[in-house]
PDB file of C-alpha atoms and ligand atoms in Angstrom:
ATOM      1  CA  UNK T1094       6.921 -12.034 -13.926  1.00 30.00           C
ATOM      2  CA  UNK T1095       6.955  -8.329 -14.595  1.00 33.00           C
ATOM      3  CA  UNK T1096       3.575  -7.225 -15.555  1.00 29.00           C
ATOM      4  CA  UNK T1097       3.199  -7.045 -19.331  1.00 32.00           C
ATOM      5  CA  UNK T1098       1.171  -3.834 -19.098  1.00 37.00           C
ATOM      6  CA  UNK T1099       2.155  -1.000 -21.531  1.00 42.00           C
ATOM      7  CA  UNK T1100       2.850   1.192 -18.497  1.00 43.00           C
ATOM      8  CA  UNK T1101       5.783  -0.845 -16.987  1.00 47.00           C
ATOM      9  CA  UNK T1102       8.675   1.477 -16.516  1.00 49.00           C
ATOM     10  CA  UNK T1103      12.007   0.533 -14.956  1.00 49.00           C
ATOM     11  CA  UNK T1104      12.296   1.685 -11.344  1.00 44.00           C
ATOM     12  CA  UNK T1105      15.058   4.173 -12.207  1.00 43.00           C
ATOM     13  CA  UNK T1106      13.102   5.703 -15.134  1.00 49.00           C
ATOM     14  CA  UNK T1107      12.559   9.400 -14.273  1.00 46.00           C
ATOM     15  CA  UNK T1108       8.914   8.938 -14.882  1.00 46.00           C
ATOM     16  CA  UNK T1109       8.626   6.299 -12.094  1.00 53.00           C
ATOM     17  CA  UNK T1110       5.994   8.507 -10.594  1.00 56.00           C
ATOM     18  CA  UNK T1111       4.255   7.580 -13.803  1.00 55.00           C
ATOM     19  CA  UNK T1112       2.807  10.034 -16.264  1.00 58.00           C
ATOM     20  CA  UNK T1113       0.728  12.585 -14.550  1.00 59.00           C
ATOM     21  CA  UNK T1114      -2.300  10.794 -15.710  1.00 59.00           C
ATOM     22  CA  UNK T1115      -2.265   7.427 -17.548  1.00 68.00           C
ATOM     23  CA  UNK T1116      -3.421   8.190 -21.133  1.00 66.00           C
ATOM     24  CA  UNK T1117      -7.034   7.206 -21.202  1.00 72.00           C
ATOM     25  CA  UNK T1118      -6.830   6.500 -17.487  1.00 90.00           C
ATOM     26  CA  UNK T1119      -9.874   7.695 -15.616  1.00 95.00           C
ATOM     27  CA  UNK T1120      -9.403   5.843 -12.411  1.00 97.00           C
ATOM     28  CA  UNK T1121      -5.938   6.603 -11.230  1.00 97.00           C
ATOM     29  CA  UNK T1122      -4.608   6.727  -7.683  1.00 97.00           C
ATOM     30  CA  UNK T1123      -3.817   8.249  -5.198  1.00 98.00           C
ATOM     31  CA  UNK T1124      -6.572  10.844  -4.656  1.00 98.00           C
ATOM     32  CA  UNK T1125      -7.560  13.432  -2.082  1.00 98.00           C
ATOM     33  CA  UNK T1126     -10.594  12.085  -0.241  1.00 98.00           C
ATOM     34  CA  UNK T1127     -13.120  15.078   0.320  1.00 98.00           C
ATOM     35  CA  UNK T1128     -14.880  13.669   3.346  1.00 98.00           C
ATOM     36  CA  UNK T1129     -17.996  15.727   3.058  1.00 98.00           C
ATOM     37  CA  UNK T1130     -18.381  14.585  -0.533  1.00 98.00           C
ATOM     38  CA  UNK T1131     -18.048  10.949   0.288  1.00 98.00           C
ATOM     39  CA  UNK T1132     -21.323   9.020   0.093  1.00 98.00           C
ATOM     40  CA  UNK T1133     -22.478   6.770   2.993  1.00 98.00           C
ATOM     41  CA  UNK T1134     -23.325   3.290   1.641  1.00 98.00           C
ATOM     42  CA  UNK T1135     -25.281   1.079   4.106  1.00 98.00           C
ATOM     43  CA  UNK T1136     -24.418  -2.026   2.088  1.00 98.00           C
ATOM     44  CA  UNK T1137     -20.654  -1.774   2.933  1.00 98.00           C
ATOM     45  CA  UNK T1138     -19.825  -4.580   5.305  1.00 98.00           C
ATOM     46  CA  UNK T1139     -17.215  -4.751   7.950  1.00 97.00           C
ATOM     47  CA  UNK T1140     -13.827  -6.035   6.722  1.00 98.00           C
ATOM     48  CA  UNK T1141     -12.888  -9.625   7.326  1.00 98.00           C
ATOM     49  CA  UNK T1142      -9.153 -10.262   7.486  1.00 98.00           C
ATOM     50  CA  UNK T1143      -7.736 -13.571   8.321  1.00 98.00           C
ATOM     51  CA  UNK T1144      -3.884 -13.530   8.128  1.00 98.00           C
ATOM     52  CA  UNK T1145      -1.693 -16.476   8.969  1.00 97.00           C
ATOM     53  CA  UNK T1146       1.680 -15.074  10.392  1.00 96.00           C
ATOM     54  CA  UNK T1147       3.363 -18.268   9.185  1.00 96.00           C
ATOM     55  CA  UNK T1148       2.835 -17.351   5.502  1.00 95.00           C
ATOM     56  CA  UNK T1149       5.282 -14.468   5.966  1.00 95.00           C
ATOM     57  CA  UNK T1150       8.320 -15.146   3.782  1.00 96.00           C
ATOM     58  CA  UNK T1151      10.731 -12.248   3.187  1.00 97.00           C
ATOM     59  CA  UNK T1152      11.290  -8.576   3.452  1.00 98.00           C
ATOM     60  CA  UNK T1153      13.084  -6.801   0.607  1.00 98.00           C
ATOM     61  CA  UNK T1154      13.950  -3.469  -0.856  1.00 98.00           C
ATOM     62  CA  UNK T1155      12.563  -3.202  -4.446  1.00 97.00           C
ATOM     63  CA  UNK T1156      14.025   0.310  -5.126  1.00 97.00           C
ATOM     64  CA  UNK T1157      10.548   2.011  -4.487  1.00 96.00           C
ATOM     65  CA  UNK T1158       9.827   0.888  -0.923  1.00 98.00           C
ATOM     66  CA  UNK T1159      10.397  -2.128   1.260  1.00 98.00           C
ATOM     67  CA  UNK T1160       7.986  -5.005   0.867  1.00 98.00           C
ATOM     68  CA  UNK T1161       6.964  -7.823   3.308  1.00 98.00           C
ATOM     69  CA  UNK T1162       5.897 -10.648   1.008  1.00 98.00           C
ATOM     70  CA  UNK T1163       3.544 -13.521   1.866  1.00 97.00           C
ATOM     71  CA  UNK T1164       3.135 -17.021   0.443  1.00 97.00           C
ATOM     72  CA  UNK T1165       0.055 -16.454  -1.695  1.00 98.00           C
ATOM     73  CA  UNK T1166      -0.022 -19.962  -3.246  1.00 98.00           C
ATOM     74  CA  UNK T1167      -2.987 -20.927  -0.919  1.00 96.00           C
ATOM     75  CA  UNK T1168      -5.863 -19.089   0.725  1.00 96.00           C
ATOM     76  CA  UNK T1169      -3.979 -18.865   4.061  1.00 96.00           C
ATOM     77  CA  UNK T1170      -4.024 -15.077   4.429  1.00 98.00           C
ATOM     78  CA  UNK T1171      -7.152 -13.581   3.167  1.00 98.00           C
ATOM     79  CA  UNK T1172      -9.426 -10.464   3.020  1.00 98.00           C
ATOM     80  CA  UNK T1173     -13.101 -10.551   2.370  1.00 98.00           C
ATOM     81  CA  UNK T1174     -16.191  -8.463   3.190  1.00 98.00           C
ATOM     82  CA  UNK T1175     -16.087  -4.644   3.090  1.00 98.00           C
ATOM     83  CA  UNK T1176     -16.936  -3.577  -0.436  1.00 98.00           C
ATOM     84  CA  UNK T1177     -15.630  -6.819  -1.837  1.00 98.00           C
ATOM     85  CA  UNK T1178     -17.739  -9.625  -3.430  1.00 98.00           C
ATOM     86  CA  UNK T1179     -14.901 -12.132  -3.764  1.00 98.00           C
ATOM     87  CA  UNK T1180     -12.066 -13.429  -1.565  1.00 98.00           C
ATOM     88  CA  UNK T1181      -8.722 -11.896  -1.929  1.00 98.00           C
ATOM     89  CA  UNK T1182      -5.186 -13.146  -0.961  1.00 98.00           C
ATOM     90  CA  UNK T1183      -2.597 -11.127   0.721  1.00 98.00           C
ATOM     91  CA  UNK T1184       0.590 -10.956  -1.315  1.00 98.00           C
ATOM     92  CA  UNK T1185       2.524  -8.232   0.264  1.00 98.00           C
ATOM     93  CA  UNK T1186       2.504  -5.008   2.371  1.00 98.00           C
ATOM     94  CA  UNK T1187       4.778  -1.912   2.050  1.00 98.00           C
ATOM     95  CA  UNK T1188       4.716   1.778   2.964  1.00 98.00           C
ATOM     96  CA  UNK T1189       5.179   5.277   1.402  1.00 98.00           C
ATOM     97  CA  UNK T1190       6.681   8.067   3.445  1.00 98.00           C
ATOM     98  CA  UNK T1191       8.263  11.565   3.304  1.00 98.00           C
ATOM     99  CA  UNK T1192      11.589  13.018   4.020  1.00 98.00           C
ATOM    100  CA  UNK T1193       9.966  14.861   7.043  1.00 98.00           C
ATOM    101  CA  UNK T1194       6.936  14.044   9.115  1.00 98.00           C
ATOM    102  CA  UNK T1195       5.130  16.966   7.386  1.00 98.00           C
ATOM    103  CA  UNK T1196       4.273  14.768   4.311  1.00 98.00           C
ATOM    104  CA  UNK T1197       4.647  11.260   2.975  1.00 98.00           C
ATOM    105  CA  UNK T1198       1.135   9.706   2.477  1.00 98.00           C
ATOM    106  CA  UNK T1199      -0.295   9.062  -0.994  1.00 98.00           C
ATOM    107  CA  UNK T1200      -3.874   9.639  -0.116  1.00 98.00           C
ATOM    108  CA  UNK T1201      -5.014  12.649   1.888  1.00 98.00           C
ATOM    109  CA  UNK T1202      -8.091  13.451   3.921  1.00 98.00           C
ATOM    110  CA  UNK T1203      -9.450  16.900   2.963  1.00 98.00           C
ATOM    111  CA  UNK T1204      -5.864  17.730   1.795  1.00 98.00           C
ATOM    112  CA  UNK T1205      -4.567  16.587   5.073  1.00 98.00           C
ATOM    113  CA  UNK T1206      -1.181  14.870   4.690  1.00 98.00           C
ATOM    114  CA  UNK T1207       0.125  12.114   6.909  1.00 98.00           C
ATOM    115  CA  UNK T1208       3.820  11.327   7.429  1.00 98.00           C
ATOM    116  CA  UNK T1209       3.298   7.800   5.893  1.00 98.00           C
ATOM    117  CA  UNK T1210       0.843   5.278   4.488  1.00 98.00           C
ATOM    118  CA  UNK T1211       0.772   1.528   4.836  1.00 99.00           C
ATOM    119  CA  UNK T1212      -0.597  -0.570   1.826  1.00 99.00           C
ATOM    120  CA  UNK T1213      -1.725  -4.199   2.281  1.00 98.00           C
ATOM    121  CA  UNK T1214      -1.990  -5.700  -1.225  1.00 98.00           C
ATOM    122  CA  UNK T1215      -4.319  -8.498  -1.947  1.00 98.00           C
ATOM    123  CA  UNK T1216      -5.506 -10.162  -5.181  1.00 98.00           C
ATOM    124  CA  UNK T1217      -8.816 -11.776  -6.193  1.00 98.00           C
ATOM    125  CA  UNK T1218      -8.135 -15.518  -5.763  1.00 98.00           C
ATOM    126  CA  UNK T1219     -11.826 -16.447  -6.591  1.00 98.00           C
ATOM    127  CA  UNK T1220     -11.412 -15.182 -10.127  1.00 98.00           C
ATOM    128  CA  UNK T1221      -7.613 -15.401 -10.998  1.00 98.00           C
ATOM    129  CA  UNK T1222      -4.856 -17.835 -10.168  1.00 98.00           C
ATOM    130  CA  UNK T1223      -1.809 -15.477  -9.975  1.00 97.00           C
ATOM    131  CA  UNK T1224      -1.175 -11.887  -8.815  1.00 98.00           C
ATOM    132  CA  UNK T1225       0.277 -11.015 -12.259  1.00 98.00           C
ATOM    133  CA  UNK T1226      -2.995 -12.002 -13.863  1.00 98.00           C
ATOM    134  CA  UNK T1227      -5.188 -10.081 -11.353  1.00 98.00           C
ATOM    135  CA  UNK T1228      -3.058  -6.967 -11.656  1.00 97.00           C
ATOM    136  CA  UNK T1229      -4.435  -6.543 -15.219  1.00 96.00           C
ATOM    137  CA  UNK T1230      -8.176  -6.882 -14.309  1.00 97.00           C
ATOM    138  CA  UNK T1231     -10.569  -4.195 -13.035  1.00 94.00           C
ATOM    139  CA  UNK T1232     -11.609  -6.282  -9.992  1.00 96.00           C
ATOM    140  CA  UNK T1233      -8.261  -7.925  -9.647  1.00 98.00           C
ATOM    141  CA  UNK T1234      -6.841  -6.176  -6.566  1.00 98.00           C
ATOM    142  CA  UNK T1235      -7.859  -4.831  -3.247  1.00 99.00           C
ATOM    143  CA  UNK T1236      -5.446  -2.550  -1.240  1.00 99.00           C
ATOM    144  CA  UNK T1237      -6.072  -1.577   2.404  1.00 99.00           C
ATOM    145  CA  UNK T1238      -4.551   1.922   3.113  1.00 99.00           C
ATOM    146  CA  UNK T1239      -3.684   2.849   6.624  1.00 99.00           C
ATOM    147  CA  UNK T1240      -2.338   6.379   7.648  1.00 98.00           C
ATOM    148  CA  UNK T1241       0.556   6.555  10.026  1.00 98.00           C
ATOM    149  CA  UNK T1242       0.906   9.412  12.528  1.00 98.00           C
ATOM    150  CA  UNK T1243       4.010  10.142  14.620  1.00 98.00           C
ATOM    151  CA  UNK T1244       3.345   9.371  18.356  1.00 98.00           C
ATOM    152  CA  UNK T1245       3.908   6.437  20.601  1.00 98.00           C
ATOM    153  CA  UNK T1246       6.168   3.599  19.553  1.00 98.00           C
ATOM    154  CA  UNK T1247       4.450   0.773  17.617  1.00 98.00           C
ATOM    155  CA  UNK T1248       5.497  -2.407  19.351  1.00 98.00           C
ATOM    156  CA  UNK T1249       4.397  -4.720  16.471  1.00 98.00           C
ATOM    157  CA  UNK T1250       6.250  -2.559  13.921  1.00 98.00           C
ATOM    158  CA  UNK T1251       9.551  -2.750  15.850  1.00 98.00           C
ATOM    159  CA  UNK T1252      10.310  -6.307  14.457  1.00 97.00           C
ATOM    160  CA  UNK T1253      10.096  -4.948  10.916  1.00 98.00           C
ATOM    161  CA  UNK T1254      12.071  -1.824  11.766  1.00 98.00           C
ATOM    162  CA  UNK T1255      14.823  -4.000  13.156  1.00 98.00           C
ATOM    163  CA  UNK T1256      15.148  -5.836   9.893  1.00 98.00           C
ATOM    164  CA  UNK T1257      15.602  -2.750   7.803  1.00 98.00           C
ATOM    165  CA  UNK T1258      19.365  -2.179   8.175  1.00 98.00           C
ATOM    166  CA  UNK T1259      19.830  -5.584   6.408  1.00 98.00           C
ATOM    167  CA  UNK T1260      17.952  -4.417   3.358  1.00 98.00           C
ATOM    168  CA  UNK T1261      19.422  -0.794   3.107  1.00 98.00           C
ATOM    169  CA  UNK T1262      20.225  -1.211  -0.655  1.00 98.00           C
ATOM    170  CA  UNK T1263      17.879  -1.872  -3.678  1.00 98.00           C
ATOM    171  CA  UNK T1264      17.388  -5.633  -4.389  1.00 98.00           C
ATOM    172  CA  UNK T1265      18.505  -6.760  -0.879  1.00 98.00           C
ATOM    173  CA  UNK T1266      16.394  -9.457   0.611  1.00 98.00           C
ATOM    174  CA  UNK T1267      16.296 -11.101   4.011  1.00 97.00           C
ATOM    175  CA  UNK T1268      14.180 -13.976   5.338  1.00 95.00           C
ATOM    176  CA  UNK T1269      11.381 -12.678   7.546  1.00 95.00           C
ATOM    177  CA  UNK T1270       8.807 -14.914   9.071  1.00 90.00           C
ATOM    178  CA  UNK T1271       6.205 -15.067  11.693  1.00 94.00           C
ATOM    179  CA  UNK T1272       4.984 -11.546  11.200  1.00 97.00           C
ATOM    180  CA  UNK T1273       1.245 -10.853  11.706  1.00 97.00           C
ATOM    181  CA  UNK T1274       0.168  -7.984   9.541  1.00 98.00           C
ATOM    182  CA  UNK T1275      -3.022  -7.664  11.481  1.00 98.00           C
ATOM    183  CA  UNK T1276      -1.065  -5.893  14.229  1.00 98.00           C
ATOM    184  CA  UNK T1277      -0.616  -3.002  11.783  1.00 98.00           C
ATOM    185  CA  UNK T1278      -4.386  -2.448  11.351  1.00 98.00           C
ATOM    186  CA  UNK T1279      -6.179   0.178  13.492  1.00 98.00           C
ATOM    187  CA  UNK T1280      -8.408  -1.109  16.288  1.00 98.00           C
ATOM    188  CA  UNK T1281     -11.481  -0.134  14.329  1.00 98.00           C
ATOM    189  CA  UNK T1282     -11.531  -1.470  10.830  1.00 98.00           C
ATOM    190  CA  UNK T1283     -15.321  -0.980  10.394  1.00 98.00           C
ATOM    191  CA  UNK T1284     -14.898   2.677   9.283  1.00 98.00           C
ATOM    192  CA  UNK T1285     -13.292   3.196   5.876  1.00 98.00           C
ATOM    193  CA  UNK T1286     -13.695   4.912   2.454  1.00 99.00           C
ATOM    194  CA  UNK T1287     -13.670   2.900  -0.687  1.00 99.00           C
ATOM    195  CA  UNK T1288     -13.141   3.806  -4.362  1.00 98.00           C
ATOM    196  CA  UNK T1289     -12.068   2.261  -7.610  1.00 98.00           C
ATOM    197  CA  UNK T1290      -8.524   3.203  -8.534  1.00 98.00           C
ATOM    198  CA  UNK T1291      -5.060   2.036  -9.609  1.00 97.00           C
ATOM    199  CA  UNK T1292      -1.712   0.933  -8.561  1.00 97.00           C
ATOM    200  CA  UNK T1293       0.289   4.073  -7.561  1.00 97.00           C
ATOM    201  CA  UNK T1294       3.563   2.802  -9.062  1.00 96.00           C
ATOM    202  CA  UNK T1295       4.183   1.192 -12.454  1.00 93.00           C
ATOM    203  CA  UNK T1296       2.440  -0.631 -14.002  1.00 94.00           C
ATOM    204  CA  UNK T1297      -0.295   1.950 -12.767  1.00 95.00           C
ATOM    205  CA  UNK T1298      -2.958  -0.585 -13.856  1.00 96.00           C
ATOM    206  CA  UNK T1299      -6.587   0.344 -12.991  1.00 97.00           C
ATOM    207  CA  UNK T1300      -7.327  -2.893 -11.013  1.00 97.00           C
ATOM    208  CA  UNK T1301      -7.589  -1.683  -7.429  1.00 98.00           C
ATOM    209  CA  UNK T1302     -10.521  -1.564  -5.100  1.00 98.00           C
ATOM    210  CA  UNK T1303      -9.049   0.866  -2.493  1.00 99.00           C
ATOM    211  CA  UNK T1304     -10.094   0.581   1.054  1.00 99.00           C
ATOM    212  CA  UNK T1305      -8.769   3.562   3.173  1.00 99.00           C
ATOM    213  CA  UNK T1306      -9.029   3.209   6.934  1.00 98.00           C
ATOM    214  CA  UNK T1307     -10.571   6.252   8.747  1.00 98.00           C
ATOM    215  CA  UNK T1308      -8.538   5.415  11.941  1.00 98.00           C
ATOM    216  CA  UNK T1309      -4.739   5.850  11.738  1.00 98.00           C
ATOM    217  CA  UNK T1310      -2.012   4.028  13.600  1.00 98.00           C
ATOM    218  CA  UNK T1311       0.781   5.597  15.545  1.00 98.00           C
ATOM    219  CA  UNK T1312       4.462   4.932  15.140  1.00 98.00           C
ATOM    220  CA  UNK T1313       7.356   6.672  16.866  1.00 98.00           C
ATOM    221  CA  UNK T1314       9.556   9.367  15.315  1.00 98.00           C
ATOM    222  CA  UNK T1315      12.582   6.993  15.573  1.00 98.00           C
ATOM    223  CA  UNK T1316      10.734   4.149  13.939  1.00 98.00           C
ATOM    224  CA  UNK T1317       9.946   6.397  10.942  1.00 98.00           C
ATOM    225  CA  UNK T1318      13.564   7.644  10.850  1.00 98.00           C
ATOM    226  CA  UNK T1319      14.693   4.065  10.171  1.00 98.00           C
ATOM    227  CA  UNK T1320      12.428   3.959   7.065  1.00 98.00           C
ATOM    228  CA  UNK T1321      14.352   6.995   5.820  1.00 98.00           C
ATOM    229  CA  UNK T1322      17.748   5.278   6.241  1.00 98.00           C
ATOM    230  CA  UNK T1323      16.783   2.883   3.399  1.00 98.00           C
ATOM    231  CA  UNK T1324      18.330   3.713  -0.067  1.00 98.00           C
ATOM    232  CA  UNK T1325      16.772   3.764  -3.408  1.00 98.00           C
ATOM    233  CA  UNK T1326      20.040   2.773  -4.875  1.00 98.00           C
ATOM    234  CA  UNK T1327      21.857  -0.593  -5.048  1.00 97.00           C
ATOM    235  CA  UNK T1328      25.042  -1.211  -3.359  1.00 96.00           C
ATOM    236  CA  UNK T1329      27.122  -0.924  -6.580  1.00 96.00           C
ATOM    237  CA  UNK T1330      25.900   2.602  -7.512  1.00 96.00           C
ATOM    238  CA  UNK T1331      28.384   5.311  -6.747  1.00 93.00           C
ATOM    239  CA  UNK T1332      25.749   7.856  -5.748  1.00 97.00           C
ATOM    240  CA  UNK T1333      23.487   6.696  -2.837  1.00 97.00           C
ATOM    241  CA  UNK T1334      20.054   8.241  -2.589  1.00 97.00           C
ATOM    242  CA  UNK T1335      17.837   8.063   0.557  1.00 98.00           C
ATOM    243  CA  UNK T1336      14.527   6.320   0.116  1.00 98.00           C
ATOM    244  CA  UNK T1337      12.168   9.151   0.976  1.00 98.00           C
ATOM    245  CA  UNK T1338       9.229  10.849  -0.721  1.00 98.00           C
ATOM    246  CA  UNK T1339       8.307   7.619  -2.445  1.00 98.00           C
ATOM    247  CA  UNK T1340       4.684   8.663  -3.011  1.00 98.00           C
ATOM    248  CA  UNK T1341       2.983   9.412  -6.309  1.00 97.00           C
ATOM    249  CA  UNK T1342       1.432  12.821  -7.176  1.00 96.00           C
ATOM    250  CA  UNK T1343      -2.306  12.868  -6.614  1.00 96.00           C
ATOM    251  CA  UNK T1344      -4.536  12.085  -9.690  1.00 96.00           C
ATOM    252  CA  UNK T1345      -7.898  13.574 -10.958  1.00 95.00           C
ATOM    253  CA  UNK T1346     -11.040  12.127  -9.509  1.00 97.00           C
ATOM    254  CA  UNK T1347     -12.681  12.031 -12.973  1.00 97.00           C
ATOM    255  CA  UNK T1348     -16.161  12.018 -11.438  1.00 97.00           C
ATOM    256  CA  UNK T1349     -15.538   8.928  -9.299  1.00 98.00           C
ATOM    257  CA  UNK T1350     -17.577   8.537  -6.090  1.00 98.00           C
ATOM    258  CA  UNK T1351     -15.854   7.825  -2.824  1.00 98.00           C
ATOM    259  CA  UNK T1352     -18.159   5.726  -0.611  1.00 98.00           C
ATOM    260  CA  UNK T1353     -17.907   5.613   3.189  1.00 98.00           C
ATOM    261  CA  UNK T1354     -18.925   2.701   5.423  1.00 98.00           C
ATOM    262  CA  UNK T1355     -19.944   5.136   8.146  1.00 98.00           C
ATOM    263  CA  UNK T1356     -22.019   8.189   8.748  1.00 96.00           C
TER     264      UNK T1356
HETATM  265  C1  5RD A2039       3.463  -7.032 -11.790  1.00 74.96           C
HETATM  266  C2  5RD A2039       4.546  -6.553 -10.943  1.00 74.96           C
HETATM  267  C3  5RD A2039       4.098  -5.312 -10.113  1.00 74.96           C
HETATM  268  C4  5RD A2039       4.829  -5.183  -8.810  1.00 74.96           C
HETATM  269  N1  5RD A2039       4.292  -4.092  -7.995  1.00 74.96           N
HETATM  270  C5  5RD A2039       2.915  -4.164  -7.886  1.00 74.96           C
HETATM  271  C6  5RD A2039       2.329  -3.035  -7.068  1.00 74.96           C
HETATM  272  C7  5RD A2039       2.554  -1.662  -7.331  1.00 74.96           C
HETATM  273  C8  5RD A2039       1.834  -0.734  -6.573  1.00 74.96           C
HETATM  274  C9  5RD A2039       1.089  -1.061  -5.480  1.00 74.96           C
HETATM  275  S1  5RD A2039       0.280   0.256  -4.503  1.00 74.96           S
HETATM  276  N2  5RD A2039       1.310   1.266  -4.180  1.00 74.96           N
HETATM  277  O1  5RD A2039      -0.702   0.783  -5.448  1.00 74.96           O
HETATM  278  O2  5RD A2039      -0.301  -0.455  -3.338  1.00 74.96           O
HETATM  279  C10 5RD A2039       0.966  -2.376  -5.176  1.00 74.96           C
HETATM  280  C11 5RD A2039       1.539  -3.410  -5.911  1.00 74.96           C
HETATM  281 ZN1   ZN A2040       1.684   1.507  -2.170  1.00 74.96          ZN
END
């Protein structure tokens, strides 16, 4: 079901960070959000998430990050509201992080780097019938981005952290159920920035409405250290490489406007 886009590269291809800018791409992600240049839009609504923990299926290492995948064959776990006109189905969430707490996020706020960033990936189930279809369309996907800061231990995250040693290597999968992704959202989801962008890993398609939360979540140093114990490489490979710095370089804004839901 690999996307048929012309930008699909194998995960091990040196350009997995993708070309610096996709040829002809004028809405690439991630970007730096210049807070004072974002435009308040009073039409932006609160986000409405309704996630069913029972639709959680598995957690696996895809060689870029680790993904928690949800059953998206029905409208059980959905996102609507915010900047969105349609209803979007949750298909997976994953993270990006650094080798140290000094960096790791894909987006930045006035150039401020966070140690990690959570992405909750949804596709437009009002308009399309499969993720693979939606990924090719300009209103196909909606990704919620949440910044992580190092501080107190995140109790909800621990269940996920405890599963990571079982998926250390690329392509390892374990069954994972009853996880409510809502526990990873900040307490305030009314304040966010939104802009039109792309996937930050191949196929890099320009199909994403990004919704970046203003409020971060806190995780402990030890919890983040377990993320860094994952490997980019499969069990067979002779040289093992730690899964760290799995973020893309930032992309030009190309005149895009970043809107805010708050003043
Ligand atoms: C068609 C198969 C593609 C699998 N991978 C999709 C994908 C890539 C990047 C992001 S992200 N990092 O922009 O949220 C989400 C989902
Ligand atoms: Zn991501």
